[in-house]
């Protein structure tokens, strides 16, 4: 597949990238990033409900099913 779905808890890991992200619910919440390897675009950080809606719109809901099984 040409896509990656990343689950992140920013409080647990030190941020090493140059890009500053706006974590809308603080650094203690869990966020998701969707990365399209083909276009090299990243979408996020998103909360679970936002990520679920994003995947439905992109017709990639099967990625959500895989995530919830882990």
mmCIF file with all atom_site columns, N, CA and C in Angstrom:
data_model
loop_
_atom_site.group_PDB
_atom_site.id
_atom_site.type_symbol
_atom_site.label_atom_id
_atom_site.label_alt_id
_atom_site.label_comp_id
_atom_site.label_asym_id
_atom_site.label_entity_id
_atom_site.label_seq_id
_atom_site.pdbx_PDB_ins_code
_atom_site.Cartn_x
_atom_site.Cartn_y
_atom_site.Cartn_z
_atom_site.occupancy
_atom_site.B_iso_or_equiv
_atom_site.pdbx_formal_charge
_atom_site.auth_seq_id
_atom_site.auth_comp_id
_atom_site.auth_asym_id
_atom_site.auth_atom_id
_atom_site.pdbx_PDB_model_num
ATOM 1   N N  . UNK A 1 1  ? 0.833   -1.195 0.000  1.00 0.00 ? 1  UNK A N  1
ATOM 2   C CA . UNK A 1 1  ? 0.000   0.000  0.000  1.00 0.00 ? 1  UNK A CA 1
ATOM 3   C C  . UNK A 1 1  ? 0.869   1.247  0.000  1.00 0.00 ? 1  UNK A C  1
ATOM 4   N N  . UNK A 1 2  ? 0.278   2.311  -0.419 1.00 0.00 ? 2  UNK A N  1
ATOM 5   C CA . UNK A 1 2  ? 0.977   3.591  -0.468 1.00 0.00 ? 2  UNK A CA 1
ATOM 6   C C  . UNK A 1 2  ? 0.616   4.493  0.702  1.00 0.00 ? 2  UNK A C  1
ATOM 7   N N  . UNK A 1 3  ? 0.095   3.908  1.769  1.00 0.00 ? 3  UNK A N  1
ATOM 8   C CA . UNK A 1 3  ? -0.341  4.722  2.899  1.00 0.00 ? 3  UNK A CA 1
ATOM 9   C C  . UNK A 1 3  ? 0.203   4.170  4.217  1.00 0.00 ? 3  UNK A C  1
ATOM 10  N N  . UNK A 1 4  ? 0.352   5.085  5.168  1.00 0.00 ? 4  UNK A N  1
ATOM 11  C CA . UNK A 1 4  ? 0.774   4.725  6.514  1.00 0.00 ? 4  UNK A CA 1
ATOM 12  C C  . UNK A 1 4  ? -0.156  5.442  7.484  1.00 0.00 ? 4  UNK A C  1
ATOM 13  N N  . UNK A 1 5  ? -0.602  4.741  8.495  1.00 0.00 ? 5  UNK A N  1
ATOM 14  C CA . UNK A 1 5  ? -1.403  5.337  9.560  1.00 0.00 ? 5  UNK A CA 1
ATOM 15  C C  . UNK A 1 5  ? -0.601  5.232  10.849 1.00 0.00 ? 5  UNK A C  1
ATOM 16  N N  . UNK A 1 6  ? -0.330  6.368  11.470 1.00 0.00 ? 6  UNK A N  1
ATOM 17  C CA . UNK A 1 6  ? 0.530   6.417  12.649 1.00 0.00 ? 6  UNK A CA 1
ATOM 18  C C  . UNK A 1 6  ? -0.276  6.853  13.860 1.00 0.00 ? 6  UNK A C  1
ATOM 19  N N  . UNK A 1 7  ? -0.101  6.138  14.950 1.00 0.00 ? 7  UNK A N  1
ATOM 20  C CA . UNK A 1 7  ? -0.713  6.481  16.238 1.00 0.00 ? 7  UNK A CA 1
ATOM 21  C C  . UNK A 1 7  ? 0.399   7.056  17.115 1.00 0.00 ? 7  UNK A C  1
ATOM 22  N N  . UNK A 1 8  ? 0.150   8.222  17.723 1.00 0.00 ? 8  UNK A N  1
ATOM 23  C CA . UNK A 1 8  ? 1.183   8.895  18.497 1.00 0.00 ? 8  UNK A CA 1
ATOM 24  C C  . UNK A 1 8  ? 0.651   9.399  19.826 1.00 0.00 ? 8  UNK A C  1
ATOM 25  N N  . UNK A 1 9  ? 1.444   9.216  20.849 1.00 0.00 ? 9  UNK A N  1
ATOM 26  C CA . UNK A 1 9  ? 1.203   9.836  22.153 1.00 0.00 ? 9  UNK A CA 1
ATOM 27  C C  . UNK A 1 9  ? 2.379   10.777 22.377 1.00 0.00 ? 9  UNK A C  1
ATOM 28  N N  . UNK A 1 10 ? 2.229   12.051 22.035 1.00 0.00 ? 10 UNK A N  1
ATOM 29  C CA . UNK A 1 10 ? 3.376   12.968 22.026 1.00 0.00 ? 10 UNK A CA 1
ATOM 30  C C  . UNK A 1 10 ? 4.072   13.133 23.369 1.00 0.00 ? 10 UNK A C  1
ATOM 31  N N  . UNK A 1 11 ? 3.390   12.936 24.483 1.00 0.00 ? 11 UNK A N  1
ATOM 32  C CA . UNK A 1 11 ? 4.011   13.111 25.789 1.00 0.00 ? 11 UNK A CA 1
ATOM 33  C C  . UNK A 1 11 ? 5.095   12.053 26.025 1.00 0.00 ? 11 UNK A C  1
ATOM 34  N N  . UNK A 1 12 ? 4.887   10.868 25.441 1.00 0.00 ? 12 UNK A N  1
ATOM 35  C CA . UNK A 1 12 ? 5.808   9.761  25.678 1.00 0.00 ? 12 UNK A CA 1
ATOM 36  C C  . UNK A 1 12 ? 7.131   9.891  24.927 1.00 0.00 ? 12 UNK A C  1
ATOM 37  N N  . UNK A 1 13 ? 7.150   10.653 23.846 1.00 0.00 ? 13 UNK A N  1
ATOM 38  C CA . UNK A 1 13 ? 8.331   10.715 22.997 1.00 0.00 ? 13 UNK A CA 1
ATOM 39  C C  . UNK A 1 13 ? 8.794   12.149 22.808 1.00 0.00 ? 13 UNK A C  1
ATOM 40  N N  . UNK A 1 14 ? 10.071  12.338 22.829 1.00 0.00 ? 14 UNK A N  1
ATOM 41  C CA . UNK A 1 14 ? 10.631  13.657 22.581 1.00 0.00 ? 14 UNK A CA 1
ATOM 42  C C  . UNK A 1 14 ? 10.486  13.997 21.103 1.00 0.00 ? 14 UNK A C  1
ATOM 43  N N  . UNK A 1 15 ? 10.118  15.233 20.802 1.00 0.00 ? 15 UNK A N  1
ATOM 44  C CA . UNK A 1 15 ? 9.871   15.672 19.435 1.00 0.00 ? 15 UNK A CA 1
ATOM 45  C C  . UNK A 1 15 ? 11.182  16.142 18.803 1.00 0.00 ? 15 UNK A C  1
ATOM 46  N N  . UNK A 1 16 ? 11.605  15.464 17.748 1.00 0.00 ? 16 UNK A N  1
ATOM 47  C CA . UNK A 1 16 ? 12.898  15.753 17.137 1.00 0.00 ? 16 UNK A CA 1
ATOM 48  C C  . UNK A 1 16 ? 12.803  16.495 15.817 1.00 0.00 ? 16 UNK A C  1
ATOM 49  N N  . UNK A 1 17 ? 11.648  16.630 15.246 1.00 0.00 ? 17 UNK A N  1
ATOM 50  C CA . UNK A 1 17 ? 11.526  17.256 13.934 1.00 0.00 ? 17 UNK A CA 1
ATOM 51  C C  . UNK A 1 17 ? 11.468  18.766 14.026 1.00 0.00 ? 17 UNK A C  1
ATOM 52  N N  . UNK A 1 18 ? 11.715  19.404 12.892 1.00 0.00 ? 18 UNK A N  1
ATOM 53  C CA . UNK A 1 18 ? 11.671  20.859 12.819 1.00 0.00 ? 18 UNK A CA 1
ATOM 54  C C  . UNK A 1 18 ? 10.247  21.398 12.846 1.00 0.00 ? 18 UNK A C  1
ATOM 55  N N  . UNK A 1 19 ? 9.286   20.582 12.442 1.00 0.00 ? 19 UNK A N  1
ATOM 56  C CA . UNK A 1 19 ? 7.893   21.015 12.362 1.00 0.00 ? 19 UNK A CA 1
ATOM 57  C C  . UNK A 1 19 ? 7.244   20.981 13.737 1.00 0.00 ? 19 UNK A C  1
ATOM 58  N N  . UNK A 1 20 ? 6.655   22.085 14.118 1.00 0.00 ? 20 UNK A N  1
ATOM 59  C CA . UNK A 1 20 ? 5.897   22.137 15.369 1.00 0.00 ? 20 UNK A CA 1
ATOM 60  C C  . UNK A 1 20 ? 4.442   21.809 15.069 1.00 0.00 ? 20 UNK A C  1
ATOM 61  N N  . UNK A 1 21 ? 3.878   20.878 15.788 1.00 0.00 ? 21 UNK A N  1
ATOM 62  C CA . UNK A 1 21 ? 2.485   20.502 15.591 1.00 0.00 ? 21 UNK A CA 1
ATOM 63  C C  . UNK A 1 21 ? 1.627   21.130 16.677 1.00 0.00 ? 21 UNK A C  1
ATOM 64  N N  . UNK A 1 22 ? 0.396   21.454 16.304 1.00 0.00 ? 22 UNK A N  1
ATOM 65  C CA . UNK A 1 22 ? -0.573  21.978 17.256 1.00 0.00 ? 22 UNK A CA 1
ATOM 66  C C  . UNK A 1 22 ? -1.425  20.819 17.766 1.00 0.00 ? 22 UNK A C  1
ATOM 67  N N  . UNK A 1 23 ? -1.177  20.395 18.978 1.00 0.00 ? 23 UNK A N  1
ATOM 68  C CA . UNK A 1 23 ? -1.943  19.310 19.589 1.00 0.00 ? 23 UNK A CA 1
ATOM 69  C C  . UNK A 1 23 ? -3.139  19.926 20.298 1.00 0.00 ? 23 UNK A C  1
ATOM 70  N N  . UNK A 1 24 ? -4.300  19.868 19.633 1.00 0.00 ? 24 UNK A N  1
ATOM 71  C CA . UNK A 1 24 ? -5.500  20.583 20.077 1.00 0.00 ? 24 UNK A CA 1
ATOM 72  C C  . UNK A 1 24 ? -5.971  20.214 21.482 1.00 0.00 ? 24 UNK A C  1
ATOM 73  N N  . UNK A 1 25 ? -5.737  19.000 21.919 1.00 0.00 ? 25 UNK A N  1
ATOM 74  C CA . UNK A 1 25 ? -6.181  18.570 23.256 1.00 0.00 ? 25 UNK A CA 1
ATOM 75  C C  . UNK A 1 25 ? -4.999  18.337 24.197 1.00 0.00 ? 25 UNK A C  1
ATOM 76  N N  . UNK A 1 26 ? -3.881  18.964 23.915 1.00 0.00 ? 26 UNK A N  1
ATOM 77  C CA . UNK A 1 26 ? -2.713  18.815 24.773 1.00 0.00 ? 26 UNK A CA 1
ATOM 78  C C  . UNK A 1 26 ? -1.876  17.604 24.417 1.00 0.00 ? 26 UNK A C  1
ATOM 79  N N  . UNK A 1 27 ? -0.714  17.504 25.029 1.00 0.00 ? 27 UNK A N  1
ATOM 80  C CA . UNK A 1 27 ? 0.239   16.453 24.701 1.00 0.00 ? 27 UNK A CA 1
ATOM 81  C C  . UNK A 1 27 ? -0.039  15.122 25.400 1.00 0.00 ? 27 UNK A C  1
ATOM 82  N N  . UNK A 1 28 ? -1.050  15.065 26.258 1.00 0.00 ? 28 UNK A N  1
ATOM 83  C CA . UNK A 1 28 ? -1.384  13.811 26.929 1.00 0.00 ? 28 UNK A CA 1
ATOM 84  C C  . UNK A 1 28 ? -2.380  12.961 26.139 1.00 0.00 ? 28 UNK A C  1
ATOM 85  N N  . UNK A 1 29 ? -2.952  13.500 25.085 1.00 0.00 ? 29 UNK A N  1
ATOM 86  C CA . UNK A 1 29 ? -3.934  12.774 24.275 1.00 0.00 ? 29 UNK A CA 1
ATOM 87  C C  . UNK A 1 29 ? -3.236  11.948 23.197 1.00 0.00 ? 29 UNK A C  1
ATOM 88  N N  . UNK A 1 30 ? -3.978  11.019 22.611 1.00 0.00 ? 30 UNK A N  1
ATOM 89  C CA . UNK A 1 30 ? -3.472  10.214 21.512 1.00 0.00 ? 30 UNK A CA 1
ATOM 90  C C  . UNK A 1 30 ? -3.899  10.859 20.204 1.00 0.00 ? 30 UNK A C  1
ATOM 91  N N  . UNK A 1 31 ? -2.963  10.942 19.259 1.00 0.00 ? 31 UNK A N  1
ATOM 92  C CA . UNK A 1 31 ? -3.212  11.558 17.955 1.00 0.00 ? 31 UNK A CA 1
ATOM 93  C C  . UNK A 1 31 ? -2.834  10.583 16.849 1.00 0.00 ? 31 UNK A C  1
ATOM 94  N N  . UNK A 1 32 ? -3.364  10.860 15.665 1.00 0.00 ? 32 UNK A N  1
ATOM 95  C CA . UNK A 1 32 ? -3.130  10.010 14.506 1.00 0.00 ? 32 UNK A CA 1
ATOM 96  C C  . UNK A 1 32 ? -2.655  10.872 13.346 1.00 0.00 ? 32 UNK A C  1
ATOM 97  N N  . UNK A 1 33 ? -1.758  10.306 12.558 1.00 0.00 ? 33 UNK A N  1
ATOM 98  C CA . UNK A 1 33 ? -1.272  10.932 11.330 1.00 0.00 ? 33 UNK A CA 1
ATOM 99  C C  . UNK A 1 33 ? -1.508  9.959  10.192 1.00 0.00 ? 33 UNK A C  1
ATOM 100 N N  . UNK A 1 34 ? -1.949  10.466 9.078  1.00 0.00 ? 34 UNK A N  1
ATOM 101 C CA . UNK A 1 34 ? -2.109  9.679  7.872  1.00 0.00 ? 34 UNK A CA 1
ATOM 102 C C  . UNK A 1 34 ? -1.046  10.168 6.893  1.00 0.00 ? 34 UNK A C  1
ATOM 103 N N  . UNK A 1 35 ? -0.256  9.259  6.364  1.00 0.00 ? 35 UNK A N  1
ATOM 104 C CA . UNK A 1 35 ? 0.823   9.624  5.444  1.00 0.00 ? 35 UNK A CA 1
ATOM 105 C C  . UNK A 1 35 ? 0.596   8.913  4.123  1.00 0.00 ? 35 UNK A C  1
ATOM 106 N N  . UNK A 1 36 ? 0.563   9.696  3.046  1.00 0.00 ? 36 UNK A N  1
ATOM 107 C CA . UNK A 1 36 ? 0.454   9.154  1.704  1.00 0.00 ? 36 UNK A CA 1
ATOM 108 C C  . UNK A 1 36 ? 1.864   9.104  1.131  1.00 0.00 ? 36 UNK A C  1
ATOM 109 N N  . UNK A 1 37 ? 2.420   7.907  0.988  1.00 0.00 ? 37 UNK A N  1
ATOM 110 C CA . UNK A 1 37 ? 3.796   7.765  0.512  1.00 0.00 ? 37 UNK A CA 1
ATOM 111 C C  . UNK A 1 37 ? 3.940   8.191  -0.942 1.00 0.00 ? 37 UNK A C  1
ATOM 112 N N  . UNK A 1 38 ? 2.889   8.032  -1.715 1.00 0.00 ? 38 UNK A N  1
ATOM 113 C CA . UNK A 1 38 ? 2.940   8.377  -3.132 1.00 0.00 ? 38 UNK A CA 1
ATOM 114 C C  . UNK A 1 38 ? 3.060   9.887  -3.332 1.00 0.00 ? 38 UNK A C  1
ATOM 115 N N  . UNK A 1 39 ? 2.240   10.656 -2.613 1.00 0.00 ? 39 UNK A N  1
ATOM 116 C CA . UNK A 1 39 ? 2.257   12.114 -2.763 1.00 0.00 ? 39 UNK A CA 1
ATOM 117 C C  . UNK A 1 39 ? 3.183   12.793 -1.766 1.00 0.00 ? 39 UNK A C  1
ATOM 118 N N  . UNK A 1 40 ? 3.686   12.006 -0.788 1.00 0.00 ? 40 UNK A N  1
ATOM 119 C CA . UNK A 1 40 ? 4.575   12.515 0.268  1.00 0.00 ? 40 UNK A CA 1
ATOM 120 C C  . UNK A 1 40 ? 3.908   13.585 1.134  1.00 0.00 ? 40 UNK A C  1
ATOM 121 N N  . UNK A 1 41 ? 2.603   13.432 1.339  1.00 0.00 ? 41 UNK A N  1
ATOM 122 C CA . UNK A 1 41 ? 1.851   14.354 2.188  1.00 0.00 ? 41 UNK A CA 1
ATOM 123 C C  . UNK A 1 41 ? 1.470   13.663 3.488  1.00 0.00 ? 41 UNK A C  1
ATOM 124 N N  . UNK A 1 42 ? 1.515   14.441 4.571  1.00 0.00 ? 42 UNK A N  1
ATOM 125 C CA . UNK A 1 42 ? 1.101   13.949 5.881  1.00 0.00 ? 42 UNK A CA 1
ATOM 126 C C  . UNK A 1 42 ? -0.065  14.792 6.370  1.00 0.00 ? 42 UNK A C  1
ATOM 127 N N  . UNK A 1 43 ? -1.055  14.145 6.951  1.00 0.00 ? 43 UNK A N  1
ATOM 128 C CA . UNK A 1 43 ? -2.232  14.810 7.491  1.00 0.00 ? 43 UNK A CA 1
ATOM 129 C C  . UNK A 1 43 ? -2.295  14.504 8.978  1.00 0.00 ? 43 UNK A C  1
ATOM 130 N N  . UNK A 1 44 ? -2.390  15.529 9.784  1.00 0.00 ? 44 UNK A N  1
ATOM 131 C CA . UNK A 1 44 ? -2.457  15.322 11.223 1.00 0.00 ? 44 UNK A CA 1
ATOM 132 C C  . UNK A 1 44 ? -1.794  16.471 11.943 1.00 0.00 ? 44 UNK A C  1
ATOM 133 N N  . UNK A 1 45 ? -1.801  16.452 13.224 1.00 0.00 ? 45 UNK A N  1
ATOM 134 C CA . UNK A 1 45 ? -2.364  15.443 14.112 1.00 0.00 ? 45 UNK A CA 1
ATOM 135 C C  . UNK A 1 45 ? -3.887  15.513 14.153 1.00 0.00 ? 45 UNK A C  1
ATOM 136 N N  . UNK A 1 46 ? -4.503  14.329 14.233 1.00 0.00 ? 46 UNK A N  1
ATOM 137 C CA . UNK A 1 46 ? -5.953  14.217 14.306 1.00 0.00 ? 46 UNK A CA 1
ATOM 138 C C  . UNK A 1 46 ? -6.316  13.386 15.529 1.00 0.00 ? 46 UNK A C  1
ATOM 139 N N  . UNK A 1 47 ? -7.399  13.743 16.159 1.00 0.00 ? 47 UNK A N  1
ATOM 140 C CA . UNK A 1 47 ? -7.948  12.902 17.218 1.00 0.00 ? 47 UNK A CA 1
ATOM 141 C C  . UNK A 1 47 ? -8.615  11.688 16.580 1.00 0.00 ? 47 UNK A C  1
ATOM 142 N N  . UNK A 1 48 ? -8.953  10.683 17.364 1.00 0.00 ? 48 UNK A N  1
ATOM 143 C CA . UNK A 1 48 ? -9.523  9.447  16.825 1.00 0.00 ? 48 UNK A CA 1
ATOM 144 C C  . UNK A 1 48 ? -10.756 9.711  15.962 1.00 0.00 ? 48 UNK A C  1
ATOM 145 N N  . UNK A 1 49 ? -11.676 10.533 16.449 1.00 0.00 ? 49 UNK A N  1
ATOM 146 C CA . UNK A 1 49 ? -12.911 10.800 15.693 1.00 0.00 ? 49 UNK A CA 1
ATOM 147 C C  . UNK A 1 49 ? -12.603 11.500 14.365 1.00 0.00 ? 49 UNK A C  1
ATOM 148 N N  . UNK A 1 50 ? -11.640 12.407 14.370 1.00 0.00 ? 50 UNK A N  1
ATOM 149 C CA . UNK A 1 50 ? -11.236 13.102 13.139 1.00 0.00 ? 50 UNK A CA 1
ATOM 150 C C  . UNK A 1 50 ? -10.560 12.136 12.171 1.00 0.00 ? 50 UNK A C  1
ATOM 151 N N  . UNK A 1 51 ? -9.720  11.265 12.693 1.00 0.00 ? 51 UNK A N  1
ATOM 152 C CA . UNK A 1 51 ? -9.027  10.298 11.860 1.00 0.00 ? 51 UNK A CA 1
ATOM 153 C C  . UNK A 1 51 ? -10.015 9.317  11.238 1.00 0.00 ? 51 UNK A C  1
ATOM 154 N N  . UNK A 1 52 ? -10.990 8.876  12.016 1.00 0.00 ? 52 UNK A N  1
ATOM 155 C CA . UNK A 1 52 ? -12.001 7.949  11.517 1.00 0.00 ? 52 UNK A CA 1
ATOM 156 C C  . UNK A 1 52 ? -12.787 8.579  10.374 1.00 0.00 ? 52 UNK A C  1
ATOM 157 N N  . UNK A 1 53 ? -13.179 9.828  10.528 1.00 0.00 ? 53 UNK A N  1
ATOM 158 C CA . UNK A 1 53 ? -13.904 10.551 9.471  1.00 0.00 ? 53 UNK A CA 1
ATOM 159 C C  . UNK A 1 53 ? -13.020 10.742 8.239  1.00 0.00 ? 53 UNK A C  1
ATOM 160 N N  . UNK A 1 54 ? -11.760 11.083 8.443  1.00 0.00 ? 54 UNK A N  1
ATOM 161 C CA . UNK A 1 54 ? -10.816 11.255 7.343  1.00 0.00 ? 54 UNK A CA 1
ATOM 162 C C  . UNK A 1 54 ? -10.676 9.968  6.537  1.00 0.00 ? 54 UNK A C  1
ATOM 163 N N  . UNK A 1 55 ? -10.536 8.832  7.219  1.00 0.00 ? 55 UNK A N  1
ATOM 164 C CA . UNK A 1 55 ? -10.393 7.561  6.526  1.00 0.00 ? 55 UNK A CA 1
ATOM 165 C C  . UNK A 1 55 ? -11.651 7.195  5.750  1.00 0.00 ? 55 UNK A C  1
ATOM 166 N N  . UNK A 1 56 ? -12.808 7.508  6.287  1.00 0.00 ? 56 UNK A N  1
ATOM 167 C CA . UNK A 1 56 ? -14.059 7.254  5.556  1.00 0.00 ? 56 UNK A CA 1
ATOM 168 C C  . UNK A 1 56 ? -14.107 8.080  4.284  1.00 0.00 ? 56 UNK A C  1
ATOM 169 N N  . UNK A 1 57 ? -13.738 9.357  4.383  1.00 0.00 ? 57 UNK A N  1
ATOM 170 C CA . UNK A 1 57 ? -13.738 10.243 3.215  1.00 0.00 ? 57 UNK A CA 1
ATOM 171 C C  . UNK A 1 57 ? -12.748 9.766  2.155  1.00 0.00 ? 57 UNK A C  1
ATOM 172 N N  . UNK A 1 58 ? -11.613 9.241  2.587  1.00 0.00 ? 58 UNK A N  1
ATOM 173 C CA . UNK A 1 58 ? -10.582 8.776  1.660  1.00 0.00 ? 58 UNK A CA 1
ATOM 174 C C  . UNK A 1 58 ? -10.807 7.325  1.221  1.00 0.00 ? 58 UNK A C  1
ATOM 175 N N  . UNK A 1 59 ? -11.919 6.726  1.692  1.00 0.00 ? 59 UNK A N  1
ATOM 176 C CA . UNK A 1 59 ? -12.254 5.331  1.394  1.00 0.00 ? 59 UNK A CA 1
ATOM 177 C C  . UNK A 1 59 ? -11.133 4.375  1.824  1.00 0.00 ? 59 UNK A C  1
ATOM 178 N N  . UNK A 1 60 ? -10.598 4.618  3.005  1.00 0.00 ? 60 UNK A N  1
ATOM 179 C CA . UNK A 1 60 ? -9.533  3.795  3.566  1.00 0.00 ? 60 UNK A CA 1
ATOM 180 C C  . UNK A 1 60 ? -9.913  3.247  4.930  1.00 0.00 ? 60 UNK A C  1
ATOM 181 N N  . UNK A 1 61 ? -11.189 3.000  5.123  1.00 0.00 ? 61 UNK A N  1
ATOM 182 C CA . UNK A 1 61 ? -11.682 2.564  6.425  1.00 0.00 ? 61 UNK A CA 1
ATOM 183 C C  . UNK A 1 61 ? -11.074 1.219  6.853  1.00 0.00 ? 61 UNK A C  1
ATOM 184 N N  . UNK A 1 62 ? -10.632 0.383  5.908  1.00 0.00 ? 62 UNK A N  1
ATOM 185 C CA . UNK A 1 62 ? -10.001 -0.887 6.268  1.00 0.00 ? 62 UNK A CA 1
ATOM 186 C C  . UNK A 1 62 ? -8.744  -0.665 7.099  1.00 0.00 ? 62 UNK A C  1
ATOM 187 N N  . UNK A 1 63 ? -8.076  0.485  6.942  1.00 0.00 ? 63 UNK A N  1
ATOM 188 C CA . UNK A 1 63 ? -6.912  0.810  7.764  1.00 0.00 ? 63 UNK A CA 1
ATOM 189 C C  . UNK A 1 63 ? -7.323  0.978  9.224  1.00 0.00 ? 63 UNK A C  1
ATOM 190 N N  . UNK A 1 64 ? -8.516  1.538  9.458  1.00 0.00 ? 64 UNK A N  1
ATOM 191 C CA . UNK A 1 64 ? -9.007  1.695  10.810 1.00 0.00 ? 64 UNK A CA 1
ATOM 192 C C  . UNK A 1 64 ? -9.256  0.328  11.440 1.00 0.00 ? 64 UNK A C  1
ATOM 193 N N  . UNK A 1 65 ? -9.818  -0.599 10.690 1.00 0.00 ? 65 UNK A N  1
ATOM 194 C CA . UNK A 1 65 ? -10.073 -1.938 11.207 1.00 0.00 ? 65 UNK A CA 1
ATOM 195 C C  . UNK A 1 65 ? -8.771  -2.610 11.614 1.00 0.00 ? 65 UNK A C  1
ATOM 196 N N  . UNK A 1 66 ? -7.715  -2.450 10.850 1.00 0.00 ? 66 UNK A N  1
ATOM 197 C CA . UNK A 1 66 ? -6.413  -3.027 11.200 1.00 0.00 ? 66 UNK A CA 1
ATOM 198 C C  . UNK A 1 66 ? -5.860  -2.382 12.464 1.00 0.00 ? 66 UNK A C  1
ATOM 199 N N  . UNK A 1 67 ? -6.036  -1.077 12.603 1.00 0.00 ? 67 UNK A N  1
ATOM 200 C CA . UNK A 1 67 ? -5.520  -0.361 13.759 1.00 0.00 ? 67 UNK A CA 1
ATOM 201 C C  . UNK A 1 67 ? -6.194  -0.839 15.044 1.00 0.00 ? 67 UNK A C  1
ATOM 202 N N  . UNK A 1 68 ? -7.505  -1.043 15.006 1.00 0.00 ? 68 UNK A N  1
ATOM 203 C CA . UNK A 1 68 ? -8.238  -1.433 16.200 1.00 0.00 ? 68 UNK A CA 1
ATOM 204 C C  . UNK A 1 68 ? -7.962  -2.871 16.603 1.00 0.00 ? 68 UNK A C  1
ATOM 205 N N  . UNK A 1 69 ? -7.441  -3.695 15.686 1.00 0.00 ? 69 UNK A N  1
ATOM 206 C CA . UNK A 1 69 ? -7.106  -5.078 16.021 1.00 0.00 ? 69 UNK A CA 1
ATOM 207 C C  . UNK A 1 69 ? -5.758  -5.169 16.726 1.00 0.00 ? 69 UNK A C  1
ATOM 208 N N  . UNK A 1 70 ? -4.910  -4.154 16.618 1.00 0.00 ? 70 UNK A N  1
ATOM 209 C CA . UNK A 1 70 ? -3.582  -4.171 17.241 1.00 0.00 ? 70 UNK A CA 1
ATOM 210 C C  . UNK A 1 70 ? -3.656  -3.862 18.719 1.00 0.00 ? 70 UNK A C  1
#
